[in-house]
Amino acid sequence: MVDRKNMRTFIDTNMLIFAGDYQRDNVFDWIDTLYSDIWIHIDVLNELLLGKKRVEEEIQSRNWHIFDPSSLSDVEQELYDMHFDGIQKAFQAMRVSQGPNAKHTPDMGEKATLAVCILQDAQMICSNDADIAKVILRENYCYVDESGNSELILQDTASDFCYHCVLDMGIAKSKVRRFYKSIFENKIDRDAKLAIFDQRFNNLE
């Protein structure tokens, strides 16, 4: 069982945007409740166009951490750059394998976050970008745990985040589902994702 309270967790741009856009509940409270060692890469923060001030206020009030590679030593910076370059190439290779339907976004925040996770053995990324899990599995990106074992870096998607808000933290499913529903603009996609989300709970019965 994954203990999210004892994992260093990086929050990605899309989850911060979803939380900031949603007005009916403070989703930042949920993030703060589900995870305890919360980090945001400076590149992720800089990707925020609208709502950046709100996110910065939440980070400060909750004592979340910002990772800035400028704080690294020369040796650490060299390793970080090496990881980042390798991740860039891995994303490019994955895009080629995905063919004409591949995304054409720079994904700088995701790549930078993966680089620091590898460098500093952070265990979890909370992001709704499915390509993160794909590249982690494809390239075997790992952290080293306290026992010296290599484990794949974990990802919580928006669905995973909402599921564990209900299952682990006891937040009402109806409240969490309403938030999850709000992140989809396309009705067909929204209905399909909600059906899968509901089925996860039906499987518990």
Coordinates of C-alpha atoms in Angstrom, one line a residue:
M1 CA 0.0 0.0 0.0
V2 CA 1.3 3.4 -1.0
D3 CA 1.7 5.8 2.0
R4 CA 1.3 9.2 0.4
K5 CA 1.9 10.9 3.7
N6 CA 5.5 9.7 3.8
M7 CA 6.3 10.4 0.2
R8 CA 8.0 13.4 -1.3
T9 CA 5.4 14.5 -3.9
F10 CA 5.8 17.0 -6.7
I11 CA 2.6 18.7 -8.0
D12 CA 2.5 19.4 -11.7
T13 CA 1.1 22.4 -13.6
N14 CA -2.2 20.9 -14.6
M15 CA -3.2 19.9 -11.1
L16 CA -2.4 23.4 -9.8
I17 CA -4.6 24.9 -12.6
F18 CA -7.5 22.5 -11.9
A19 CA -7.3 23.4 -8.2
G20 CA -7.1 27.1 -8.8
D21 CA -9.9 27.1 -11.3
Y22 CA -12.4 25.2 -9.1
Q23 CA -14.4 27.5 -6.9
R24 CA -16.9 25.3 -5.0
D25 CA -14.3 23.8 -2.7
N26 CA -10.7 24.5 -1.8
V27 CA -8.9 21.7 -3.6
F28 CA -5.5 23.0 -2.3
D29 CA -6.8 21.8 1.1
W30 CA -7.3 18.3 -0.4
I31 CA -3.8 18.3 -1.8
D32 CA -2.5 19.4 1.6
T33 CA -4.4 16.6 3.3
L34 CA -3.5 13.8 1.0
Y35 CA 0.2 14.5 0.8
S36 CA 2.4 16.0 3.4
D37 CA 5.8 16.6 1.8
I38 CA 4.7 18.8 -1.1
W39 CA 7.1 20.3 -3.7
I40 CA 6.6 22.3 -6.8
H41 CA 9.4 22.8 -9.4
I42 CA 10.1 26.5 -10.2
D43 CA 9.6 25.6 -13.9
V44 CA 6.1 24.4 -13.1
L45 CA 5.3 27.6 -11.2
N46 CA 6.6 29.7 -14.1
E47 CA 4.3 27.8 -16.5
L48 CA 1.3 29.2 -14.7
L49 CA -0.1 32.2 -16.6
L50 CA -3.4 32.9 -14.9
G51 CA -3.7 32.1 -11.2
K52 CA 0.0 32.2 -10.4
K53 CA -0.5 34.6 -7.5
R54 CA -3.1 32.4 -5.9
V55 CA -0.8 29.4 -6.2
E56 CA 2.1 31.3 -4.7
E57 CA -0.1 32.4 -1.8
E58 CA -1.2 28.8 -1.2
I59 CA 2.5 27.6 -1.3
Q60 CA 3.5 30.2 1.3
S61 CA 0.6 29.7 3.6
R62 CA 1.0 25.9 3.6
N63 CA 4.8 25.9 3.8
W64 CA 5.0 23.9 0.6
H65 CA 8.4 23.7 -1.0
I66 CA 9.7 25.2 -4.3
F67 CA 12.5 23.4 -6.0
D68 CA 14.9 25.7 -7.8
P69 CA 17.9 24.1 -9.6
S70 CA 19.9 27.3 -9.0
S71 CA 20.2 26.1 -5.4
L72 CA 22.1 23.0 -6.5
S73 CA 25.9 22.5 -6.1
D74 CA 28.0 22.3 -9.2
V75 CA 28.1 18.5 -9.1
E76 CA 24.3 18.3 -8.5
Q77 CA 23.7 20.8 -11.3
E78 CA 25.7 18.6 -13.7
L79 CA 23.8 15.5 -12.7
Y80 CA 20.5 17.4 -12.9
D81 CA 21.3 18.6 -16.4
M82 CA 22.3 15.1 -17.5
H83 CA 19.0 13.7 -16.3
F84 CA 17.1 16.5 -17.9
D85 CA 18.8 16.0 -21.3
G86 CA 18.1 12.2 -21.1
I87 CA 14.5 12.9 -20.3
Q88 CA 14.2 15.3 -23.2
K89 CA 15.5 12.5 -25.5
A90 CA 13.2 10.0 -24.0
F91 CA 10.1 12.2 -24.6
Q92 CA 11.2 12.8 -28.2
A93 CA 11.6 9.0 -28.8
M94 CA 8.2 8.4 -27.2
R95 CA 6.6 11.0 -29.4
V96 CA 8.0 9.4 -32.5
S97 CA 6.7 6.0 -31.4
Q98 CA 3.2 7.5 -30.8
G99 CA 3.0 8.5 -34.5
P100 CA 0.8 11.3 -35.9
N101 CA -1.5 11.4 -32.8
A102 CA 1.4 12.4 -30.5
K103 CA 1.2 15.6 -28.5
H104 CA 3.3 18.5 -29.6
T105 CA 3.6 20.4 -26.3
P106 CA 7.0 21.2 -24.8
D107 CA 6.2 19.6 -21.4
M108 CA 9.1 21.5 -19.8
G109 CA 7.6 21.3 -16.3
E110 CA 7.0 17.6 -16.5
K111 CA 10.6 17.0 -17.7
A112 CA 12.1 19.2 -15.1
T113 CA 10.1 17.6 -12.3
L114 CA 11.1 14.1 -13.5
A115 CA 14.8 15.2 -13.5
V116 CA 14.7 16.3 -9.9
C117 CA 12.8 13.2 -8.8
I118 CA 15.6 11.1 -10.2
L119 CA 18.3 13.3 -8.8
Q120 CA 16.8 13.5 -5.2
D121 CA 14.9 10.2 -5.0
A122 CA 11.4 11.8 -4.8
Q123 CA 8.8 9.1 -5.0
M124 CA 5.6 10.7 -6.4
I125 CA 4.4 13.1 -9.1
C126 CA 0.8 14.3 -9.0
S127 CA -0.1 15.1 -12.7
N128 CA -2.9 14.5 -15.1
D129 CA -0.4 14.0 -18.0
A130 CA -0.6 10.3 -18.9
D131 CA 2.7 10.5 -20.8
I132 CA 4.6 10.8 -17.5
A133 CA 3.7 7.3 -16.5
K134 CA 4.4 6.0 -20.0
V135 CA 7.9 7.5 -20.1
I136 CA 8.7 6.3 -16.5
L137 CA 7.8 2.8 -17.5
R138 CA 9.5 3.0 -20.9
E139 CA 12.8 4.3 -19.4
N140 CA 12.6 2.6 -16.0
Y141 CA 12.9 5.9 -14.1
C142 CA 13.3 5.0 -10.4
Y143 CA 13.9 6.4 -7.0
V144 CA 16.0 4.6 -4.3
D145 CA 14.0 3.9 -1.1
E146 CA 15.3 3.8 2.5
S147 CA 16.3 0.1 2.1
G148 CA 18.4 0.8 -1.0
N149 CA 15.8 -0.7 -3.4
S150 CA 15.1 0.9 -6.7
E151 CA 11.4 1.5 -7.3
L152 CA 9.6 3.1 -10.2
I153 CA 8.6 6.7 -9.6
L154 CA 4.9 6.8 -9.0
Q155 CA 2.2 9.0 -10.5
D156 CA -1.2 10.1 -9.2
T157 CA -3.4 11.2 -12.1
A158 CA -6.4 13.5 -11.3
S159 CA -8.5 10.4 -11.1
D160 CA -6.0 8.8 -8.7
F161 CA -5.9 12.0 -6.6
C162 CA -9.7 12.1 -6.4
Y163 CA -10.0 8.4 -5.6
H164 CA -7.6 8.6 -2.7
C165 CA -9.1 11.8 -1.4
V166 CA -12.2 9.7 -0.9
L167 CA -10.6 6.4 0.1
D168 CA -7.8 7.6 2.3
M169 CA -9.0 11.0 3.6
G170 CA -12.8 10.4 3.8
I171 CA -13.8 13.4 1.7
A172 CA -17.3 12.9 0.3
K173 CA -17.3 11.1 -3.0
S174 CA -20.0 13.4 -4.4
K175 CA -17.9 16.5 -3.6
V176 CA -14.7 15.0 -5.1
R177 CA -16.6 13.7 -8.2
R178 CA -17.9 17.2 -8.8
F179 CA -14.4 18.5 -8.9
Y180 CA -13.2 15.7 -11.2
K181 CA -16.1 16.3 -13.5
S182 CA -15.1 20.0 -13.8
I183 CA -11.7 19.4 -15.4
F184 CA -13.1 18.0 -18.6
E185 CA -14.4 20.3 -21.4
N186 CA -15.5 17.6 -23.8
K187 CA -18.7 15.9 -22.8
I188 CA -17.9 12.5 -24.4
D189 CA -14.5 12.4 -22.8
R190 CA -16.0 13.6 -19.5
D191 CA -18.7 10.9 -19.5
A192 CA -16.2 8.2 -20.3
K193 CA -13.7 9.3 -17.6
L194 CA -16.5 9.6 -15.0
A195 CA -17.7 6.1 -15.8
I196 CA -14.2 4.7 -15.2
F197 CA -13.9 6.7 -12.0
D198 CA -17.3 5.4 -10.7
Q199 CA -16.3 1.8 -11.6
R200 CA -13.2 2.1 -9.3
F201 CA -15.6 2.5 -6.4
N202 CA -18.0 -0.2 -7.6
N203 CA -15.1 -2.6 -7.6
L204 CA -14.7 -2.0 -3.9
E205 CA -18.1 -3.3 -3.1

